[in-house]
Amino acid sequence: MAKKVGYRCSECGWQTAKWVGRCGECQSWGTVDEETARSGVSVASGGAVTAPAVPIGQVKAEVAHARTTGVPELDRVLGGGLVPGAVVLLAGEPGIGKSTLLLEAASKIARQQTVLYVTGEESAAQVRLRADRIGAIHDSLYLAAETDLSALVTHVERVQPGLLVVDSVQTIGSTQATGVPGGVTQVREVAGNLVRMAKERGMSTVLVGHVTKEGSIAGPRTLEHLVDVVLHFEGDRHSRLRMVRAIKNRYGPVDEVGCFDLHESGIEGIADASGLFVSHRTEPVPGTCVTVTMEGTRPLPAEVQALVARTEAQQPRRSSSGLDPYRVTMVLAVLERRLNARLGGCDVFTATVGGIKLSDPAIDLSVMLAVASAAGDKALPPGLVVLGEVGLAGELRPVRDVRRRLSEAARLGFTRALVPTGSLDAGKGKRGEASLVRVNGRASFAPGFDVIEAENVWDALSHIT
């Protein structure tokens, strides 16, 4: 059969018909190598089928129901738990706590079904020491230290687990593929075989993945397409707070987040994380503003801090931590152009409290008011939360789930809120949300929670100064 020559990037798997020095996908230099591929081959019918095709209404959906992991915060992100036959990819930086979380969950799942934990990065003794430390010992939790795919399959056939944990997929190699473990070809081959085995056996599978220095999942992009769920484990190395965020989920929402506390005796979920991202002080401080962001169905109050300082440098610094730097730059431009703020000769630093990363457009107004407060050295009124998306013309746009956000703020003791006009309508909210009452054109959440509505940034600034 005739063969044709192609080229593939060894870092990300990008393909091209001719050789280039730089990958067109990941922009890496010197990673595009030649490979040969068989020309188009026609496929004849007659192959064995795993099951006959049936009308979709006759397919049993009960087998796809999620089963709890015993860790409520992990269940929240997964959409209720692990589905039989589902393949989950958990990625995160080294030492962030991925193995600890999975070992904790595996020990609790072992109370209901057999679990096989395969480690390729540590010895079995090292994992046993961690299990002793966090109390994750159970007779139905089996442990194996393997780096060969065929040996891993042998363990699965002997143990017959309901859950398989592979830590990590980049350390497992196959003799059927070229390259070293962790390479594009090896990762694709190993992941493809594990996914196929999980679907055939109805076995839930969790794969641990490495990340690059940019924070993206290492290996070919096809790895994320093969699996059913992609979770990202993130957090500040100098903090105990850890967060698991869903990037892809075929069985549940992709905007949920789980909060965890990593300590010496293990890792545990934080059911109420509302107070983690707000500073607790007795007196208002210039340059701080509290907002409420939505992480899936969970409202989280968060504090935005800003510092404006004069500088003699020709190019003032613009630094952000926990915020989208491009969106912060846009907000600063609107602040200078629409409110005549003079920030040209000043360094502007913006950050969040507690290490949370905010990307919700509803935080725009809080960033703007925090910077304005820092520039004017005047603190915002106490007990105030701010919501609103800022447009380039200076208008304020309504945001979603305003009632739920304000209900959470009222629960935590805040007494007033600044929101865009039209965000709330008179009447009763949903169950569990505060009711809105309008008296003489003024809105309030009963009892004692006032809502101030503003059409643009000028109105917003005038209401609080």
XYZ file of C-alpha atoms in Angstrom:
465
model
C 0.000 0.000 0.000
C 1.357 3.410 -0.955
C 2.463 5.657 1.849
C 2.374 9.409 2.103
C 4.648 11.601 4.193
C 3.306 13.983 6.826
C 4.684 15.935 9.755
C 3.520 15.999 13.362
C 4.441 18.125 16.383
C 5.840 15.982 19.208
C 4.491 18.419 21.827
C 0.836 18.902 20.920
C 0.195 16.497 18.018
C -0.471 19.207 15.406
C -0.198 17.865 11.825
C 0.901 19.505 8.584
C 1.597 18.357 5.033
C 5.026 20.013 4.835
C 7.850 20.561 7.272
C 7.968 23.799 9.255
C 10.391 24.905 11.935
C 7.701 26.128 14.303
C 4.499 24.388 15.333
C 1.397 26.225 14.192
C -0.577 25.159 17.283
C 1.681 25.398 20.355
C 4.309 27.667 18.723
C 7.189 25.387 19.830
C 10.386 25.422 17.772
C 12.013 22.253 16.410
C 9.245 19.879 17.482
C 7.788 19.047 14.028
C 9.057 15.652 12.853
C 8.367 13.501 9.816
C 5.993 10.571 10.003
C 4.594 8.217 7.405
C 0.941 7.329 7.136
C -0.884 4.820 5.039
C -2.959 6.242 2.239
C -6.740 6.009 2.288
C -7.944 2.440 2.855
C -11.515 1.375 2.179
C -13.192 -0.484 5.043
C -15.502 -3.396 4.278
C -18.522 -4.355 6.371
C -18.718 -7.550 8.409
C -16.914 -6.446 11.543
C -18.118 -7.674 14.914
C -20.430 -5.301 16.776
C -20.480 -4.973 20.556
C -24.287 -4.635 20.717
C -27.049 -4.309 18.120
C -28.468 -0.851 17.402
C -31.801 -0.251 19.168
C -34.261 2.677 19.285
C -32.982 5.331 21.642
C -36.080 5.043 23.803
C -35.183 1.444 24.623
C -31.697 2.262 25.900
C -31.452 1.776 29.678
C -30.418 5.047 31.273
C -30.119 3.634 34.798
C -26.567 2.438 34.183
C -25.450 6.043 33.603
C -26.609 7.339 36.984
C -23.883 8.969 39.037
C -22.652 7.330 42.221
C -21.360 9.460 45.069
C -17.640 9.572 45.798
C -18.149 10.269 49.496
C -16.604 13.731 49.044
C -19.488 16.234 48.669
C -17.382 18.992 47.114
C -16.022 16.593 44.497
C -19.562 15.350 43.795
C -20.646 18.961 43.236
C -18.048 19.439 40.497
C -18.686 16.036 38.895
C -22.426 16.642 38.727
C -23.448 14.228 41.463
C -20.644 11.679 41.448
C -18.878 9.199 39.187
C -20.818 7.595 36.345
C -19.995 3.907 35.597
C -17.805 3.776 32.496
C -16.901 7.469 32.690
C -13.290 8.572 32.285
C -12.219 11.623 34.327
C -9.007 13.580 33.783
C -7.758 15.499 36.837
C -4.934 17.926 36.059
C -2.960 20.262 38.272
C 0.486 21.499 39.233
C 2.929 19.163 41.012
C 2.361 19.007 44.762
C -1.041 20.716 44.614
C -2.792 17.747 46.267
C -4.198 15.653 43.391
C -3.001 12.321 44.778
C -4.201 13.165 48.280
C -7.687 14.039 47.054
C -7.997 10.901 44.910
C -6.673 8.627 47.649
C -9.196 10.132 50.064
C -12.041 9.620 47.584
C -10.838 6.100 46.677
C -10.907 4.986 50.321
C -14.509 6.153 50.694
C -15.645 4.585 47.412
C -13.971 1.325 48.539
C -16.710 0.963 51.158
C -19.175 0.312 48.329
C -17.085 -1.305 45.559
C -13.575 -2.507 44.754
C -11.058 0.194 43.855
C -7.688 -0.238 42.118
C -5.148 2.568 42.571
C -2.223 2.345 40.114
C 0.707 4.645 40.815
C 3.467 5.259 38.303
C 5.210 8.146 40.040
C 5.625 6.769 43.563
C 6.348 3.409 45.093
C 3.612 1.435 46.795
C 5.261 2.099 50.165
C 5.139 5.865 49.637
C 1.442 5.762 48.817
C 0.847 3.551 51.876
C 2.511 6.147 54.108
C 0.212 8.849 52.732
C -2.798 6.587 53.221
C -1.808 6.015 56.859
C -1.457 9.764 57.382
C -4.895 10.640 56.011
C -6.671 7.506 57.237
C -7.353 6.018 53.788
C -6.879 2.321 54.561
C -9.564 -0.127 53.421
C -9.548 -3.820 52.479
C -11.320 -3.141 49.161
C -8.738 -0.542 48.101
C -6.007 -2.276 46.067
C -2.676 -0.637 45.288
C -0.213 -1.393 42.485
C 2.924 0.385 41.307
C 3.198 -0.084 37.526
C 4.429 1.871 34.513
C 3.571 -0.650 31.795
C 0.126 -0.631 30.178
C -0.054 -4.409 29.708
C 0.739 -4.973 33.398
C -1.936 -2.452 34.332
C -4.499 -4.358 32.234
C -3.480 -7.586 33.985
C -4.144 -5.990 37.371
C -7.570 -4.846 36.190
C -8.476 -8.359 35.003
C -7.447 -9.890 38.329
C -8.963 -7.284 40.680
C -12.111 -6.483 38.634
C -12.443 -2.983 40.137
C -15.455 -0.696 39.918
C -13.094 2.300 39.984
C -9.612 2.589 38.485
C -7.277 5.451 39.424
C -4.136 5.965 37.304
C -1.571 8.352 38.770
C -0.457 9.546 36.316
C -1.276 8.830 32.671
C 2.014 10.389 31.515
C 4.035 7.754 33.396
C 2.357 4.736 31.758
C 3.997 3.356 28.606
C 2.889 0.903 25.927
C 5.051 -1.410 23.840
C 2.625 -0.925 20.947
C 3.624 2.729 20.493
C 6.905 4.457 19.772
C 8.514 7.112 21.925
C 9.014 7.487 25.644
C 6.194 7.553 28.231
C 4.663 11.007 28.330
C 5.208 11.662 24.642
C 2.385 12.468 22.261
C 2.204 8.989 20.703
C 2.459 7.166 24.030
C -0.140 9.314 25.813
C -2.587 8.904 22.935
C -2.099 5.137 22.863
C -2.372 4.680 26.636
C -5.376 6.976 27.012
C -7.166 5.343 24.085
C -6.744 1.866 25.585
C -7.854 2.978 29.049
C -10.947 4.702 27.663
C -11.831 1.622 25.603
C -11.386 -0.647 28.633
C -13.500 1.624 30.836
C -16.388 1.648 28.365
C -16.317 -2.110 27.802
C -16.265 -2.953 31.517
C -18.486 -0.114 32.769
C -15.591 0.837 35.047
C -15.203 4.411 36.277
C -11.672 5.617 35.591
C -9.797 8.640 36.914
C -6.583 9.722 35.176
C -4.157 12.158 36.768
C -2.569 14.520 34.250
C 0.404 16.846 34.332
C 0.255 20.511 33.351
C 2.722 22.711 31.483
C 4.320 25.840 32.879
C 1.546 27.862 31.211
C -1.049 25.892 33.200
C -2.509 23.893 30.304
C -2.800 20.098 30.357
C 0.365 18.424 29.075
C 0.218 16.030 26.148
C -1.810 16.038 22.949
C -5.067 17.967 22.792
C -6.825 14.742 21.841
C -6.411 13.583 25.445
C -9.084 16.070 26.545
C -11.367 14.980 23.704
C -11.082 11.288 24.612
C -12.192 11.623 28.235
C -15.673 12.468 29.502
C -14.754 14.907 32.271
C -11.816 17.297 32.609
C -11.151 18.764 36.064
C -8.486 21.306 36.937
C -7.022 21.358 40.454
C -5.723 24.813 41.328
C -4.603 26.818 44.331
C -1.811 28.899 45.806
C 1.120 26.763 46.925
C 1.508 29.009 50.009
C -2.153 28.645 51.008
C -4.206 25.708 52.287
C -7.130 26.567 50.027
C -7.559 24.353 46.953
C -10.218 24.576 44.245
C -11.370 21.974 41.715
C -12.929 23.462 38.597
C -14.737 21.569 35.813
C -13.556 22.454 32.302
C -15.466 19.730 30.468
C -18.267 17.540 31.785
C -20.550 15.319 29.721
C -22.652 14.453 32.778
C -23.092 17.783 34.534
C -22.384 21.517 34.598
C -19.007 22.914 33.555
C -19.077 26.031 35.723
C -19.144 24.438 39.174
C -16.243 24.726 41.597
C -15.349 22.737 44.699
C -13.409 24.236 47.618
C -11.044 22.161 49.757
C -8.791 22.666 52.746
C -5.449 20.853 52.411
C -3.775 20.143 55.748
C -1.363 17.652 57.311
C -3.997 15.018 58.043
C -5.538 15.079 54.568
C -7.937 17.168 52.535
C -11.536 18.031 53.318
C -14.253 19.933 51.514
C -15.402 23.391 52.565
C -19.190 23.484 52.362
C -19.488 27.230 53.088
C -16.656 29.145 51.433
C -18.365 32.553 51.532
C -16.055 34.063 54.130
C -12.749 32.873 52.663
C -12.285 35.622 50.087
C -13.256 38.691 52.129
C -10.993 40.476 54.608
C -12.357 40.946 58.119
C -11.576 44.427 59.422
C -13.259 46.872 61.764
C -12.752 50.066 59.732
C -13.171 50.643 55.955
C -9.925 50.966 54.009
C -9.482 52.939 50.753
C -8.978 50.764 47.689
C -11.192 47.834 48.711
C -14.561 46.794 47.299
C -16.655 43.658 47.877
C -18.521 41.901 45.083
C -20.343 38.570 44.701
C -19.280 36.198 41.929
C -21.120 33.099 40.741
C -19.229 29.814 40.575
C -21.819 27.546 38.995
C -24.812 27.680 41.332
C -22.749 28.910 44.279
C -22.544 32.657 45.075
C -19.159 33.619 46.547
C -18.523 37.059 48.050
C -15.038 38.216 47.094
C -13.003 41.300 47.849
C -11.156 43.273 45.186
C -8.233 45.402 46.346
C -6.457 48.196 44.482
C -3.399 50.332 45.118
C -2.595 53.496 43.158
C 0.862 55.004 43.680
C 2.675 57.837 41.950
C 5.738 56.875 39.912
C 8.528 58.620 38.040
C 8.821 55.854 35.477
C 7.918 56.674 31.891
C 5.752 53.548 31.658
C 3.629 53.066 34.802
C 3.031 49.480 35.886
C -0.309 47.714 35.590
C -0.266 44.520 37.660
C -3.152 42.142 38.443
C -3.401 39.060 40.637
C -6.485 36.870 40.465
C -8.102 39.110 37.825
C -8.111 39.099 34.040
C -5.396 41.669 33.173
C -7.010 42.523 29.830
C -10.365 43.246 31.443
C -8.709 45.292 34.191
C -6.948 47.353 31.515
C -10.299 47.987 29.823
C -11.891 49.074 33.116
C -8.994 51.460 33.797
C -9.390 52.960 30.334
C -13.115 53.578 30.940
C -12.282 55.084 34.342
C -9.796 57.518 32.796
C -11.897 58.427 29.763
C -15.406 58.585 31.234
C -14.682 59.726 34.802
C -11.576 61.829 34.042
C -9.426 59.885 36.489
C -5.741 60.738 36.162
C -3.838 57.455 36.296
C -1.207 58.176 33.631
C 1.570 58.867 36.131
C 0.591 56.158 38.602
C 1.303 52.478 39.115
C -1.958 50.548 39.508
C -2.018 47.198 41.325
C -5.186 45.115 41.596
C -5.674 41.805 43.384
C -8.208 39.504 45.011
C -8.230 38.241 48.588
C -7.699 34.563 49.384
C -6.197 33.522 46.041
C -9.520 33.234 44.175
C -9.452 33.871 40.407
C -12.326 36.021 39.146
C -13.419 36.090 35.503
C -17.082 37.021 35.970
C -18.000 40.247 34.073
C -20.105 41.218 37.106
C -16.922 42.248 38.950
C -16.101 45.098 36.528
C -17.784 47.790 38.614
C -16.128 46.605 41.821
C -12.691 46.846 40.169
C -13.463 50.352 38.937
C -14.689 51.574 42.319
C -11.752 49.972 44.145
C -9.305 51.825 41.874
C -11.277 55.092 42.199
C -11.304 54.680 45.971
C -7.545 54.081 46.040
C -6.832 57.032 43.718
C -8.951 59.391 45.845
C -7.768 57.850 49.138
C -11.380 57.615 50.257
C -12.943 54.422 51.542
C -16.237 53.131 50.199
C -19.236 53.012 52.591
C -19.179 50.030 54.980
C -21.511 47.118 54.357
C -21.595 47.700 50.576
C -21.451 45.085 47.812
C -21.113 46.080 44.154
C -22.296 44.253 41.020
C -22.246 45.266 37.388
C -20.615 44.839 34.004
C -19.026 48.010 32.616
C -19.335 48.897 28.935
C -16.908 50.973 26.911
C -19.395 53.846 26.782
C -19.601 53.895 30.567
C -22.972 52.151 30.793
C -23.711 49.467 33.373
C -25.123 46.181 32.118
C -27.244 43.822 34.240
C -25.739 40.515 35.317
C -27.301 37.103 35.957
C -28.485 35.685 39.271
C -28.609 39.061 41.008
C -31.167 37.915 43.569
C -29.074 34.917 44.571
C -25.956 37.057 44.893
C -27.688 39.664 47.054
C -29.325 37.003 49.213
C -25.881 35.628 50.025
C -24.564 39.125 50.762
C -27.487 39.808 53.101
C -26.849 36.485 54.872
C -23.281 37.540 55.595
C -24.333 40.864 57.125
C -23.991 43.356 54.265
C -26.609 46.114 54.357
C -26.615 47.690 50.888
C -25.836 46.875 47.279
C -25.071 48.861 44.132
C -26.427 47.186 40.976
C -27.202 48.230 37.374
C -30.671 49.618 36.699
C -33.115 46.914 35.690
C -31.272 44.096 37.406
C -34.181 43.466 39.744
C -37.952 43.516 39.304
C -40.486 44.090 42.075
C -42.003 40.933 43.490
C -40.992 37.752 45.189
C -37.823 35.906 44.290
C -37.220 32.188 44.062
C -37.203 29.940 47.082
C -34.228 30.666 49.313
C -33.759 34.180 47.876
C -34.606 37.443 49.548
C -37.714 39.331 48.452
C -37.480 42.728 46.780
C -39.704 45.570 47.970
C -39.981 48.984 46.322
C -41.073 51.957 48.420
C -41.183 55.431 46.842
C -38.918 54.317 44.037
C -36.290 52.855 46.368
C -35.583 49.138 46.338
C -34.676 47.084 49.376
C -34.313 43.509 50.484
C -36.294 43.024 53.638
C -35.241 43.455 56.296
C -32.663 46.253 56.288
C -30.938 45.602 52.966
C -31.076 48.518 50.509
C -30.467 48.204 46.789
C -29.137 51.209 44.862
C -29.617 51.138 41.098
C -27.363 53.052 38.681
C -27.538 53.413 34.887
C -23.866 54.273 34.285
C -20.541 54.774 36.008
C -21.319 58.423 36.765
C -24.453 57.462 38.686
C -22.612 54.671 40.455
C -19.864 56.985 41.670
C -22.319 59.698 42.738
C -24.371 57.275 44.845
C -21.451 56.250 47.039
C -19.512 59.541 47.370
